[in-house]
Amino acid sequence: SSVALDLNLFKHKDWRTLIDSGVVEINSEKECFVCTVPRANKKIEFKLQNKEGKKKVTEIIKKKLDHNLPESYVAETLRASILSVDNSEDPILIAGFVDKMGIYDTGYLMALLIKLKPDIDMFYDYSCVNCSSREKKSLELDISFMLPDINFF
């Protein structure tokens, strides 16, 4: 079954509200975001990961797995994203902070990374014409979205 959706109805994620509310600041000199994690009360400067950054995180995790070392996607993402902790750019201090960061602050920072990522909200309200049930669904995009007229199989 298929559903016809008007793509103009989807909205860009509005990350500006985080800035307007003071949750996050922009450091235009360093081209990064700045926040204070609530439990540790530390000022964090961080950046969003681009394609190369994500690839580097994946490579680090793969190397750790190859050597039977403990790995954590969240921890590696935070280590790669955090530029400074309380104005210190020392990579050893940053890694130590990430290793000791509590679960609340970890979740807080990961949520900011997700909310600040430029993206489109791909959820829509679906109403079944047969039973009148309603639910929120996510638009899943695959190769057929980009190349609808090609039958690969």
XYZ file of C-alpha atoms in Angstrom:
153
model
C 0.000 0.000 0.000
C 1.135 3.537 -0.591
C 0.417 6.920 0.901
C 0.558 10.207 -1.001
C 2.307 12.929 0.985
C 2.865 16.578 0.156
C 6.584 17.102 0.872
C 5.930 20.831 1.347
C 4.181 19.970 4.624
C 7.398 18.692 6.209
C 9.263 21.271 8.245
C 12.917 21.867 8.916
C 13.821 21.129 12.497
C 13.775 24.464 14.308
C 17.027 24.543 16.274
C 16.875 28.325 16.678
C 14.569 27.967 19.686
C 17.500 26.448 21.605
C 19.498 29.596 20.904
C 16.611 32.010 21.518
C 15.905 30.373 24.886
C 19.570 30.587 25.955
C 20.088 26.814 26.149
C 22.817 27.074 23.511
C 24.985 29.929 22.310
C 26.969 30.212 19.107
C 30.660 31.027 19.241
C 31.092 32.502 15.762
C 34.846 32.940 16.231
C 35.369 29.188 16.742
C 32.334 28.230 14.654
C 30.905 26.063 17.393
C 28.060 25.814 19.891
C 28.384 26.518 23.609
C 26.259 25.159 26.454
C 26.520 24.359 30.133
C 25.773 20.768 31.087
C 23.367 20.965 34.022
C 24.669 18.398 36.536
C 28.418 18.911 36.188
C 27.853 22.655 35.622
C 30.655 22.753 33.037
C 30.811 25.027 30.001
C 31.128 22.895 26.872
C 32.105 24.091 23.413
C 31.109 21.564 20.785
C 30.612 21.073 17.074
C 28.338 18.937 14.977
C 29.969 16.024 13.201
C 30.192 16.134 9.421
C 30.563 13.095 7.179
C 34.324 12.863 7.796
C 33.872 13.187 11.565
C 31.285 10.406 11.641
C 33.583 8.223 9.534
C 36.434 8.840 11.985
C 34.213 7.853 14.948
C 33.234 4.658 13.104
C 36.905 3.856 12.413
C 37.836 4.351 16.088
C 35.040 2.020 17.177
C 36.093 -0.581 14.602
C 39.711 -0.470 15.824
C 38.572 -0.905 19.423
C 36.400 -3.867 18.457
C 39.310 -5.410 16.504
C 41.420 -5.246 19.682
C 38.637 -6.424 22.027
C 38.573 -3.034 23.760
C 35.372 -1.571 25.189
C 33.677 0.798 22.769
C 30.847 3.269 22.992
C 29.369 5.150 20.059
C 28.050 7.826 22.416
C 31.391 8.367 24.158
C 33.336 8.448 20.878
C 30.823 10.888 19.376
C 31.138 13.174 22.394
C 34.952 13.003 22.355
C 34.910 13.960 18.665
C 32.322 16.725 19.147
C 33.582 18.456 22.300
C 36.157 21.162 21.592
C 36.620 22.405 25.166
C 35.498 21.883 28.758
C 35.504 25.050 30.874
C 37.737 26.688 28.218
C 40.320 23.895 28.307
C 41.041 22.359 24.903
C 43.293 19.647 26.345
C 42.247 16.380 24.613
C 43.189 14.313 27.689
C 40.989 16.476 29.920
C 38.122 16.266 27.395
C 38.422 12.469 27.135
C 38.516 12.181 30.930
C 35.478 14.430 31.255
C 33.545 12.311 28.748
C 34.547 9.100 30.561
C 33.330 10.479 33.907
C 30.304 12.401 32.645
C 27.092 11.302 34.299
C 24.252 9.771 32.351
C 22.056 12.883 32.663
C 24.696 15.220 31.210
C 25.550 12.655 28.524
C 21.909 12.451 27.486
C 21.584 16.243 27.631
C 24.551 16.794 25.309
C 23.543 13.998 22.911
C 20.021 15.466 22.746
C 21.511 18.849 21.843
C 23.615 17.259 19.099
C 20.490 15.649 17.664
C 18.336 18.774 17.963
C 20.976 21.048 16.444
C 21.668 18.776 13.482
C 20.229 20.356 10.342
C 17.437 18.058 9.344
C 13.839 17.794 8.268
C 11.109 16.529 10.583
C 9.916 13.474 8.647
C 6.899 12.663 10.835
C 3.336 13.027 9.616
C -0.141 12.338 10.952
C -1.746 9.305 9.353
C -5.479 8.583 9.382
C -6.659 5.199 8.167
C -9.552 5.518 5.711
C -10.863 2.045 6.644
C -10.922 2.168 10.438
C -10.434 5.878 11.261
C -7.450 5.151 13.498
C -4.839 7.907 13.748
C -1.133 7.711 14.432
C 2.109 9.578 13.873
C 4.321 7.916 11.285
C 7.770 8.603 9.924
C 8.493 8.959 6.239
C 11.165 6.414 5.368
C 13.288 7.386 2.393
C 15.115 4.776 0.383
C 16.626 4.631 -3.085
C 13.174 4.420 -4.674
C 12.462 7.953 -3.443
C 15.376 9.338 -5.434
C 14.948 7.037 -8.441
C 11.226 6.109 -8.489
C 11.106 4.882 -12.082
C 13.927 2.367 -11.834
C 13.178 -1.206 -10.882
C 16.359 -2.623 -9.339
C 15.047 -6.151 -8.813
